[in-house]
Tab-separated table of C-alpha atoms in Angstrom:
chain	number	residue	atom	x	y	z
A	27	MET	CA	-0.187	0.085	-0.280
A	28	THR	CA	2.495	2.205	0.829
A	29	PRO	CA	4.129	3.690	-2.102
A	30	ALA	CA	7.379	3.982	-3.552
A	31	GLU	CA	8.510	7.548	-2.927
A	32	LYS	CA	10.944	7.819	-6.074
A	33	SER	CA	9.177	9.914	-8.734
A	34	PRO	CA	10.347	11.091	-11.740
A	35	PRO	CA	12.041	14.759	-11.708
A	36	LEU	CA	9.729	17.573	-11.446
A	37	ASP	CA	10.221	18.996	-14.983
A	38	PHE	CA	7.914	20.917	-17.479
A	39	ASP	CA	6.597	17.460	-18.119
A	40	THR	CA	4.797	16.792	-14.709
A	41	PHE	CA	2.920	20.531	-15.472
A	42	LEU	CA	2.328	19.340	-19.619
A	43	SER	CA	1.467	16.234	-18.772
A	44	GLY	CA	-2.438	16.857	-17.461
A	45	VAL	CA	-2.612	20.042	-20.266
A	46	TRP	CA	-2.476	17.756	-23.205
A	47	ARG	CA	-1.604	13.734	-22.692
A	48	GLU	CA	-3.841	13.438	-19.917
A	49	ASN	CA	-6.241	16.132	-20.420
A	50	PRO	CA	-8.973	15.458	-17.965
A	51	VAL	CA	-12.192	16.988	-20.480
A	52	LEU	CA	-10.244	16.176	-23.925
A	53	VAL	CA	-8.297	12.750	-23.089
A	54	MET	CA	-9.713	11.316	-19.628
A	55	LEU	CA	-13.192	12.192	-20.417
A	56	LEU	CA	-13.619	12.779	-16.866
A	57	GLY	CA	-15.625	15.709	-15.168
A	58	MET	CA	-18.273	15.579	-17.945
A	59	CYS	CA	-21.363	17.452	-15.186
A	60	PRO	CA	-19.418	20.824	-14.822
A	61	THR	CA	-18.224	20.572	-18.549
A	62	LEU	CA	-21.586	20.257	-20.445
A	63	ALA	CA	-23.788	21.968	-17.797
A	64	VAL	CA	-21.778	25.608	-17.143
A	65	THR	CA	-19.894	25.657	-20.535
A	66	ASN	CA	-22.785	27.895	-22.024
A	67	SER	CA	-20.925	30.585	-22.276
A	68	ALA	CA	-17.118	31.772	-21.917
A	69	ILE	CA	-16.691	33.414	-18.297
A	70	ASN	CA	-18.749	30.549	-16.740
A	71	ALA	CA	-16.157	27.977	-18.282
A	72	PHE	CA	-13.639	30.285	-16.841
A	73	ALA	CA	-14.745	30.514	-13.564
A	74	MET	CA	-15.592	26.902	-13.210
A	75	GLY	CA	-12.437	25.914	-14.283
A	76	ALA	CA	-10.253	28.451	-12.755
A	77	ALA	CA	-11.687	27.333	-8.919
A	78	THR	CA	-11.880	23.691	-10.108
A	79	THR	CA	-8.143	24.379	-10.188
A	80	PHE	CA	-7.965	26.390	-6.449
A	81	VAL	CA	-9.593	23.291	-5.372
A	82	LEU	CA	-7.232	21.130	-7.128
A	83	VAL	CA	-4.354	22.730	-6.040
A	84	GLY	CA	-4.941	23.371	-2.374
A	85	SER	CA	-6.266	19.681	-1.957
A	86	GLY	CA	-3.365	18.187	-3.410
A	87	ALA	CA	-0.909	20.213	-1.233
A	88	LEU	CA	-2.544	19.205	1.481
A	89	VAL	CA	-2.737	15.741	0.894
A	90	SER	CA	0.915	15.783	-0.017
A	91	LEU	CA	1.709	17.015	3.420
A	92	LEU	CA	-0.097	14.708	5.048
A	93	ARG	CA	0.550	11.443	3.195
A	94	ARG	CA	2.763	9.980	5.327
A	95	LEU	CA	0.152	10.676	8.866
A	96	VAL	CA	-3.232	9.011	6.915
A	97	PRO	CA	-3.983	5.806	7.597
A	98	GLY	CA	-4.626	4.069	4.013
A	99	THR	CA	-8.147	2.962	5.689
A	100	VAL	CA	-9.311	6.034	6.352
A	101	ARG	CA	-8.058	8.142	3.411
A	102	ILE	CA	-10.662	8.599	1.404
A	103	ALA	CA	-13.220	10.218	4.567
A	104	THR	CA	-9.958	12.612	4.698
A	105	TYR	CA	-9.432	13.557	1.174
A	106	ILE	CA	-12.959	14.073	0.809
A	107	VAL	CA	-13.196	16.983	4.391
A	108	ILE	CA	-10.279	18.300	2.708
A	109	ILE	CA	-12.208	19.134	-0.901
A	110	ALA	CA	-15.395	19.963	0.349
A	111	SER	CA	-13.118	23.106	2.885
A	112	PHE	CA	-11.542	23.700	-0.426
A	113	VAL	CA	-14.864	24.083	-2.202
A	114	THR	CA	-16.473	25.746	0.638
A	115	VAL	CA	-13.021	27.995	0.313
A	116	VAL	CA	-14.255	28.521	-3.544
A	117	ASP	CA	-17.871	29.144	-2.820
A	118	TYR	CA	-17.379	32.194	-0.568
A	119	LEU	CA	-14.749	33.631	-2.705
A	120	ILE	CA	-16.863	33.694	-5.910
A	121	GLN	CA	-19.615	35.400	-3.972
A	122	ALA	CA	-17.262	37.828	-2.792
A	123	VAL	CA	-15.918	38.270	-6.615
A	124	SER	CA	-19.197	38.322	-8.546
A	125	LEU	CA	-22.542	37.582	-6.711
A	126	ALA	CA	-24.183	37.194	-10.938
A	127	LEU	CA	-21.598	35.087	-11.623
A	128	TYR	CA	-22.172	32.583	-8.626
A	129	ALA	CA	-26.146	32.366	-9.594
A	130	ALA	CA	-24.942	31.819	-12.912
A	131	LEU	CA	-22.533	28.642	-11.798
A	132	GLY	CA	-24.925	27.634	-9.002
A	133	ALA	CA	-24.775	24.345	-7.514
A	134	PHE	CA	-21.977	23.433	-9.539
A	135	ILE	CA	-19.403	25.186	-7.798
A	136	GLN	CA	-20.881	22.573	-4.502
A	137	LEU	CA	-20.433	19.735	-6.847
A	138	ILE	CA	-16.943	20.400	-7.528
A	139	VAL	CA	-16.825	18.614	-4.271
A	140	VAL	CA	-17.591	14.949	-6.287
A	141	ASN	CA	-15.765	15.603	-9.238
A	142	CYS	CA	-13.422	12.738	-9.718
A	143	ILE	CA	-11.119	15.026	-11.268
A	144	ILE	CA	-10.058	15.827	-8.029
A	145	LEU	CA	-10.676	13.203	-5.936
A	146	GLY	CA	-8.693	11.330	-8.488
A	147	ARG	CA	-5.795	13.160	-8.277
A	148	ALA	CA	-5.717	13.111	-4.858
A	149	GLU	CA	-5.862	9.092	-4.762
A	150	ALA	CA	-3.581	8.363	-7.726
A	151	TYR	CA	-0.923	11.249	-7.481
A	152	ALA	CA	-0.739	13.429	-4.372
A	153	SER	CA	-0.767	10.812	-1.259
A	154	LYS	CA	2.250	9.581	-2.983
A	155	ARG	CA	3.995	12.513	-3.996
A	156	PRO	CA	6.286	15.304	-2.550
A	157	LEU	CA	4.553	18.568	-2.672
A	158	GLY	CA	6.289	20.093	-5.262
A	159	HIS	CA	5.235	17.250	-7.816
A	160	ALA	CA	1.293	17.640	-6.377
A	161	ILE	CA	1.058	21.284	-6.496
A	162	VAL	CA	2.633	21.266	-9.998
A	163	ASN	CA	0.383	18.519	-11.175
A	164	ALA	CA	-2.318	19.772	-9.804
A	165	ALA	CA	-1.559	22.952	-11.341
A	166	GLY	CA	-1.182	21.156	-15.051
A	167	VAL	CA	-4.565	19.144	-14.494
A	168	GLY	CA	-6.328	22.260	-13.468
A	169	THR	CA	-5.165	24.348	-16.497
A	170	GLY	CA	-6.210	20.918	-18.828
A	171	PHE	CA	-9.516	20.836	-17.608
A	172	THR	CA	-9.864	25.388	-17.828
A	173	LEU	CA	-8.332	24.889	-21.485
A	174	GLY	CA	-11.032	22.152	-22.060
A	175	LEU	CA	-13.621	24.119	-20.536
A	176	LEU	CA	-12.817	27.295	-22.041
A	177	LEU	CA	-12.763	25.578	-25.784
A	178	LEU	CA	-16.291	24.207	-24.852
A	179	GLY	CA	-16.998	27.746	-23.493
A	180	SER	CA	-16.112	30.426	-26.335
A	181	VAL	CA	-18.216	27.267	-29.307
A	182	ARG	CA	-20.931	27.498	-27.541
A	183	GLU	CA	-21.134	30.936	-26.594
A	184	ILE	CA	-20.299	32.888	-30.415
A	185	LEU	CA	-22.659	30.382	-32.169
A	186	GLY	CA	-25.534	30.179	-29.042
A	187	ALA	CA	-25.167	34.071	-28.300
A	188	GLY	CA	-23.692	35.540	-31.169
A	189	THR	CA	-20.635	36.845	-28.110
A	190	LEU	CA	-17.580	35.830	-26.647
A	191	PHE	CA	-16.718	36.863	-23.048
A	192	GLY	CA	-19.754	39.172	-22.999
A	193	LEU	CA	-18.605	41.095	-25.941
A	194	PRO	CA	-20.712	41.534	-29.075
A	195	LEU	CA	-19.032	39.237	-32.378
A	196	PHE	CA	-21.753	39.899	-35.272
A	197	GLY	CA	-23.527	42.538	-36.040
A	198	GLU	CA	-28.056	43.188	-34.989
A	199	GLN	CA	-28.764	40.246	-37.903
A	200	PHE	CA	-26.837	37.454	-36.269
A	201	GLN	CA	-29.632	35.100	-35.006
A	202	PRO	CA	-28.080	33.183	-32.177
A	203	TRP	CA	-28.285	29.361	-32.694
A	204	VAL	CA	-29.407	29.080	-29.255
A	205	VAL	CA	-29.674	25.235	-29.092
A	206	MET	CA	-25.545	25.693	-28.995
A	207	LEU	CA	-26.845	26.824	-25.210
A	208	LEU	CA	-29.263	24.334	-24.208
A	209	PRO	CA	-27.664	21.115	-23.136
A	210	PRO	CA	-27.732	19.389	-26.478
A	211	GLY	CA	-25.488	21.862	-27.770
A	212	GLY	CA	-22.888	21.264	-25.346
A	213	PHE	CA	-22.898	17.492	-26.348
A	214	PHE	CA	-22.741	18.494	-30.334
A	215	VAL	CA	-19.858	20.523	-29.133
A	216	LEU	CA	-18.391	18.570	-26.804
A	217	GLY	CA	-18.822	15.347	-29.824
A	218	MET	CA	-17.248	18.083	-31.865
A	219	TRP	CA	-13.513	18.990	-29.866
A	220	LEU	CA	-12.753	15.561	-29.112
A	221	LEU	CA	-13.279	14.404	-32.896
A	222	VAL	CA	-10.563	17.574	-33.571
A	223	PHE	CA	-8.298	15.805	-30.532
A	224	SER	CA	-7.964	12.090	-31.739
A	225	TRP	CA	-7.883	13.088	-35.072
A	226	LEU	CA	-4.903	15.261	-33.815
A	227	ARG	CA	-3.584	12.793	-31.778
A	228	GLU	CA	-3.444	10.154	-34.602
A	229	ARG	CA	-2.028	12.449	-37.181
A	230	ARG	CA	1.145	12.802	-34.384
A	231	GLY	CA	1.468	9.709	-34.263
A	232	ARG	CA	1.087	8.412	-37.626
A	233	PRO	CA	4.639	9.502	-38.885
A	234	HIS	CA	6.372	7.209	-35.351
A	235	ALA	CA	3.688	4.149	-36.421
A	236	GLU	CA	4.895	4.383	-40.116
A	237	ALA	CA	8.134	4.276	-39.195
A	238	ARG	CA	8.221	1.971	-36.572
A	239	HIS	CA	6.731	0.081	-39.724
A	240	ILE	CA	9.718	0.564	-42.518
A	241	HIS	CA	12.209	-0.520	-39.255
A	242	GLY	CA	9.556	-3.486	-39.409
A	243	HIS	CA	10.419	-4.508	-42.855
B	21	MET	CA	-8.798	-6.920	7.428
B	22	SER	CA	-4.877	-8.383	5.895
B	23	ALA	CA	-6.283	-11.842	7.162
B	24	ILE	CA	-9.403	-10.780	4.508
B	25	LEU	CA	-7.793	-9.226	1.338
B	26	PRO	CA	-4.231	-10.768	1.023
B	27	GLY	CA	-1.890	-7.612	0.302
B	28	ALA	CA	-4.071	-5.018	2.319
B	29	ALA	CA	-2.805	-2.419	4.859
B	30	PRO	CA	-1.320	-3.388	8.425
B	31	PRO	CA	-3.686	-2.832	11.191
B	32	VAL	CA	-4.215	0.266	12.149
B	33	SER	CA	-5.334	1.021	15.085
B	34	ALA	CA	-8.696	2.952	16.536
B	35	ARG	CA	-6.870	5.665	18.042
B	36	ARG	CA	-4.626	6.896	15.727
B	37	MET	CA	-7.668	6.892	12.548
B	38	ILE	CA	-9.490	9.411	15.207
B	39	ALA	CA	-6.567	11.480	15.713
B	40	VAL	CA	-5.609	11.881	12.249
B	41	LEU	CA	-9.194	12.546	11.336
B	42	GLY	CA	-9.238	15.158	13.816
B	43	ILE	CA	-6.521	16.475	13.443
B	44	VAL	CA	-7.726	16.975	9.348
B	45	ALA	CA	-11.252	18.303	10.648
B	46	PHE	CA	-9.560	21.143	12.241
B	47	VAL	CA	-7.478	21.744	9.756
B	48	ALA	CA	-10.810	22.045	7.524
B	49	GLY	CA	-12.584	23.834	10.011
B	50	VAL	CA	-9.817	26.411	10.738
B	51	LEU	CA	-9.579	26.767	6.231
B	52	VAL	CA	-13.439	27.432	6.588
B	53	VAL	CA	-13.970	29.996	9.039
B	54	THR	CA	-11.456	32.007	7.728
B	55	ALA	CA	-12.390	32.101	4.160
B	56	TYR	CA	-15.580	32.802	5.498
B	57	GLU	CA	-14.633	35.782	8.698
B	58	PHE	CA	-11.953	37.343	5.119
B	59	SER	CA	-15.151	37.028	2.754
B	60	LEU	CA	-18.345	38.255	4.416
B	61	PRO	CA	-17.684	42.063	4.301
B	62	GLN	CA	-17.341	41.592	0.536
B	63	ILE	CA	-20.165	39.457	0.268
B	64	GLU	CA	-22.481	41.702	2.232
B	65	ALA	CA	-20.843	44.523	0.024
B	66	ASN	CA	-21.941	43.144	-3.033
B	67	ARG	CA	-25.439	41.809	-2.403
B	68	ARG	CA	-26.087	45.234	-1.396
B	69	ILE	CA	-24.995	46.654	-4.780
B	70	ALA	CA	-27.099	44.435	-6.291
B	71	LEU	CA	-29.587	45.483	-4.454
B	72	THR	CA	-28.960	48.932	-5.415
B	73	GLN	CA	-28.955	48.518	-9.208
B	74	ALA	CA	-32.083	46.090	-9.288
B	75	VAL	CA	-33.645	49.036	-7.143
B	76	ASN	CA	-32.333	51.621	-9.521
B	77	ALA	CA	-33.131	49.603	-12.980
B	78	ILE	CA	-36.843	50.145	-11.265
B	79	TYR	CA	-36.668	53.479	-9.951
B	80	PRO	CA	-33.953	55.397	-12.182
B	81	THR	CA	-34.407	59.003	-9.827
B	82	ALA	CA	-33.889	56.854	-6.540
B	83	ARG	CA	-31.084	57.812	-4.705
B	84	THR	CA	-32.228	56.877	-1.080
B	85	ARG	CA	-34.323	53.809	-0.008
B	86	ARG	CA	-35.546	52.275	3.722
B	87	THR	CA	-36.162	48.889	4.121
B	88	TYR	CA	-39.311	47.501	5.914
B	89	VAL	CA	-40.146	44.067	7.160
B	90	LEU	CA	-43.842	42.801	6.689
B	91	ALA	CA	-44.686	41.709	9.968
B	92	ALA	CA	-48.230	40.560	11.367
B	93	GLU	CA	-49.421	43.335	12.565
B	94	GLY	CA	-47.876	45.744	9.431
B	95	LEU	CA	-44.693	47.198	8.545
B	96	ALA	CA	-41.733	47.424	10.340
B	97	ALA	CA	-38.549	49.112	9.766
B	98	SER	CA	-35.636	47.691	9.666
B	99	SER	CA	-31.994	48.616	9.941
B	100	GLU	CA	-30.695	45.587	7.843
B	101	THR	CA	-30.235	45.995	3.832
B	102	LEU	CA	-31.539	42.075	4.113
B	103	PRO	CA	-33.507	41.194	6.428
B	104	ALA	CA	-35.186	37.566	6.752
B	105	GLY	CA	-38.874	37.832	5.365
B	106	GLN	CA	-41.156	39.360	3.661
B	107	VAL	CA	-39.446	42.769	3.144
B	108	ALA	CA	-40.802	46.139	1.494
B	109	TYR	CA	-38.391	48.874	0.492
B	110	ALA	CA	-39.655	52.932	0.655
B	111	VAL	CA	-37.619	54.658	-2.312
B	112	PHE	CA	-36.777	57.936	-2.497
B	113	ASP	CA	-35.088	60.721	-4.459
B	114	GLU	CA	-32.513	63.009	-3.945
B	115	ASN	CA	-35.140	65.863	-2.780
B	116	SER	CA	-36.483	63.341	-0.496
B	117	ASN	CA	-39.539	62.575	-2.455
B	118	PHE	CA	-41.395	59.079	-2.148
B	119	LEU	CA	-41.297	57.798	-5.337
B	120	GLY	CA	-42.858	54.501	-4.150
B	121	ILE	CA	-42.069	51.176	-3.241
B	122	ALA	CA	-40.016	47.985	-4.526
B	123	ALA	CA	-40.595	44.880	-3.177
B	124	GLU	CA	-39.746	41.520	-4.140
B	125	ALA	CA	-41.526	38.429	-5.362
B	126	ALA	CA	-40.881	34.779	-6.406
B	127	ALA	CA	-42.789	31.600	-7.685
B	128	ARG	CA	-41.737	28.783	-9.353
B	129	GLY	CA	-41.254	28.487	-13.138
B	130	TYR	CA	-40.122	26.257	-15.394
B	131	GLN	CA	-36.922	24.954	-14.617
B	132	ASP	CA	-35.891	26.925	-11.193
B	133	ILE	CA	-37.552	29.783	-8.923
B	134	ILE	CA	-37.851	33.048	-10.364
B	135	ARG	CA	-37.156	36.143	-8.776
B	136	VAL	CA	-38.027	39.963	-9.640
B	137	LEU	CA	-37.723	42.850	-7.838
B	138	TYR	CA	-41.068	45.165	-8.695
B	139	ALA	CA	-41.954	48.676	-8.570
B	140	TYR	CA	-45.813	49.504	-6.496
B	141	SER	CA	-46.773	52.622	-7.018
B	142	PRO	CA	-49.515	53.652	-4.606
B	143	GLY	CA	-50.704	57.072	-6.323
B	144	CYS	CA	-51.792	54.997	-9.160
B	145	GLN	CA	-52.469	51.195	-7.268
B	146	CYS	CA	-50.721	49.790	-9.937
B	147	ILE	CA	-47.345	48.247	-10.783
B	148	THR	CA	-44.877	50.333	-12.692
B	149	ALA	CA	-41.981	48.779	-13.440
B	150	LEU	CA	-40.704	44.876	-13.227
B	151	HIS	CA	-36.687	44.018	-13.013
B	152	VAL	CA	-35.637	40.097	-12.938
B	153	LEU	CA	-33.425	39.535	-10.530
B	154	ARG	CA	-32.911	35.556	-11.008
B	155	ASN	CA	-33.753	33.422	-14.059
B	156	ASN	CA	-32.529	29.869	-14.983
B	157	ASP	CA	-35.306	29.270	-17.530
B	158	THR	CA	-34.589	27.712	-21.116
B	159	PRO	CA	-32.592	30.530	-22.849
B	160	GLY	CA	-33.982	32.251	-26.092
B	161	ILE	CA	-37.945	31.201	-24.198
B	162	GLY	CA	-37.765	31.860	-20.620
B	163	ASN	CA	-35.513	34.369	-20.348
B	164	LYS	CA	-37.106	36.474	-23.111
B	165	ILE	CA	-39.283	37.750	-19.475
B	166	SER	CA	-36.311	40.751	-19.147
B	167	LYS	CA	-35.901	41.609	-22.578
B	168	ASP	CA	-39.166	41.028	-24.321
B	169	ARG	CA	-40.652	44.763	-25.113
B	170	GLU	CA	-44.385	43.570	-25.340
B	171	PHE	CA	-44.073	41.805	-22.351
B	172	ARG	CA	-42.587	44.616	-20.321
B	173	GLU	CA	-45.588	46.272	-21.581
B	174	ASN	CA	-47.498	45.091	-19.028
B	175	PHE	CA	-45.602	46.334	-16.362
B	176	ARG	CA	-46.096	50.161	-17.294
B	177	ALA	CA	-49.432	50.222	-15.517
B	178	LEU	CA	-50.491	46.924	-13.681
B	179	ASP	CA	-53.942	47.519	-11.738
B	180	VAL	CA	-53.308	46.375	-8.120
B	181	ARG	CA	-56.665	48.475	-6.175
B	182	LEU	CA	-57.773	46.847	-3.591
B	183	THR	CA	-61.120	45.536	-2.467
B	184	PRO	CA	-63.241	48.528	-0.560
B	185	ASP	CA	-62.134	46.846	2.887
B	186	GLY	CA	-58.717	47.216	1.969
B	187	SER	CA	-57.921	43.683	2.680
B	188	ALA	CA	-56.795	42.187	-0.667
B	189	LEU	CA	-56.558	43.150	-4.572
B	190	ALA	CA	-60.191	43.487	-6.177
B	191	HIS	CA	-59.115	41.341	-9.031
B	192	PRO	CA	-55.856	38.916	-8.527
B	193	ILE	CA	-53.049	39.456	-11.145
B	194	VAL	CA	-53.757	36.432	-13.862
B	195	THR	CA	-51.598	35.963	-16.485
B	196	VAL	CA	-53.650	35.223	-20.147
B	197	LYS	CA	-52.702	33.337	-23.187
B	198	HIS	CA	-51.022	35.801	-25.758
B	199	GLY	CA	-52.451	38.785	-27.094
B	200	THR	CA	-56.072	37.698	-25.261
B	201	LYS	CA	-55.438	40.517	-22.519
B	202	THR	CA	-58.334	42.689	-22.275
B	203	GLU	CA	-58.259	43.835	-18.348
B	204	ALA	CA	-55.807	46.049	-16.376
B	205	TRP	CA	-54.516	43.529	-14.364
B	206	GLN	CA	-54.229	40.681	-16.849
B	207	ILE	CA	-50.316	39.784	-17.887
B	208	ASP	CA	-50.166	39.356	-21.174
B	209	ALA	CA	-47.823	36.078	-21.926
B	210	ILE	CA	-44.608	35.703	-24.301
B	211	SER	CA	-46.172	33.314	-26.869
B	212	GLY	CA	-44.059	30.033	-26.508
B	213	ALA	CA	-42.561	31.134	-22.314
B	214	THR	CA	-45.872	30.581	-20.772
B	215	ILE	CA	-45.021	28.671	-18.025
B	216	THR	CA	-42.504	31.677	-17.491
B	217	SER	CA	-44.779	34.344	-17.834
B	218	LYS	CA	-47.415	32.821	-15.900
B	219	ALA	CA	-44.838	32.444	-13.186
B	220	VAL	CA	-44.302	36.191	-13.215
B	221	GLY	CA	-48.078	36.545	-12.755
B	222	ARG	CA	-48.199	34.015	-9.666
B	223	ALA	CA	-45.149	35.815	-8.231
B	224	LEU	CA	-46.566	39.302	-8.443
B	225	ASN	CA	-50.511	38.303	-7.348
B	226	GLU	CA	-48.529	36.502	-4.230
B	227	SER	CA	-46.914	39.121	-3.619
B	228	ALA	CA	-49.237	41.899	-3.860
B	229	GLN	CA	-52.202	40.054	-2.367
B	230	THR	CA	-50.126	41.031	0.936
B	231	LEU	CA	-47.522	43.582	-0.016
B	232	VAL	CA	-50.651	46.028	-1.077
B	233	PRO	CA	-52.945	46.486	1.957
B	234	ARG	CA	-49.992	47.201	4.381
B	235	VAL	CA	-48.876	49.597	2.638
B	236	THR	CA	-51.843	51.239	1.594
B	237	ALA	CA	-52.689	50.847	5.272
B	238	ASP	CA	-49.815	52.500	6.683
B	239	LEU	CA	-48.911	55.009	3.137
B	240	LYS	CA	-48.874	58.235	5.540
B	241	ARG	CA	-45.789	56.825	8.055
B	242	VAL	CA	-43.863	55.021	4.881
B	243	SER	CA	-43.702	57.394	1.809
B	244	GLN	CA	-42.719	60.614	5.102
B	245	ALA	CA	-39.394	58.992	6.319
B	246	GLY	CA	-37.822	60.686	3.675
B	247	VAL	CA	-34.183	59.811	5.959
B	248	ALA	CA	-32.768	56.300	4.670
B	249	PRO	CA	-30.536	54.707	6.493
């Protein structure tokens, strides 16, 4: 149960893996509930991403600090208490920043508690790595999550409201594509982005595969 | 445990588990209370600003207001900005002239509770403006109540006259199907957004049924108290 403390050196890849190779939205398909629910505008997507990043980094740091102290039998209870505390903190902070934003995000702020990205990071990474690694990796995953949400939020806002971050992009004659702001729009845009990213990954992987193929001969 | 699950963690004493959970709970408590104490003044300031903006949306010349809570025995002045219970704000302009009453109303819409702030003018015994505070109904359909020009026309002079004994509205506010409004106390629904339109009607009726009789009974006191907190 006690994991080996040997971990790869802290480098840029610790951060970048969460952004690209293990992107929670586009690769791991985790945290789909906020991903589909609050990405009806870019600003909501950004705020949700920032709030989740805060909770990820905070809980990751605390879980990493307490990793030698917490017995395996009560680890899940401990992680949930830690995560719930940071969610409560971010809940107050968002109310202090903007009540309109708080109203727009609604119950999804409190629901960060049950976001599997955060418990997943605590269990699979932060509880086995030193503080620096845990913070950098959590920041990377948070950035990846925020970018994923922003990709969805921007497209949905542009098509569904004709604006980006509230700024009008088209003229008065623009007819908003309202379905993009509704739940089906979330699925459409997510599907489209997943298609784009798998195509990109496949294209990046192809030269290697072809090279291996040639070597094989 | 280890006997049942080969390779599981060695048994940990109950005392240690309780101690660890206690420490974690203590750290969590300190964190949450600190964040609460730190953010509370700013959250309350935000609420005051939001309320002022909403009041200004229905009374553009408003400068000051006085808060009243609708109690069983009438209107009770309150020094809090957002007291509990049904609240009415007496609104005054910069020369301390009484403009009217602003009050909140709420009812269940299509997706969630819809909250509105409305302007009640005792002079004409009518509702003269409406501002939507919270509405999560379908974008492009239910959220039209904030902007639809035809719908907003309903609230230029929505009749809320009282019965001769002053105990209730003479005609309850009702939302009618689009294009069938014939009376001044009816709200012409938005075509396609009937549920949301009806929620607005229900919210206003419920709030006005208790607010208007009490404001009318206490009008002299409320309209003269031109010094706002």
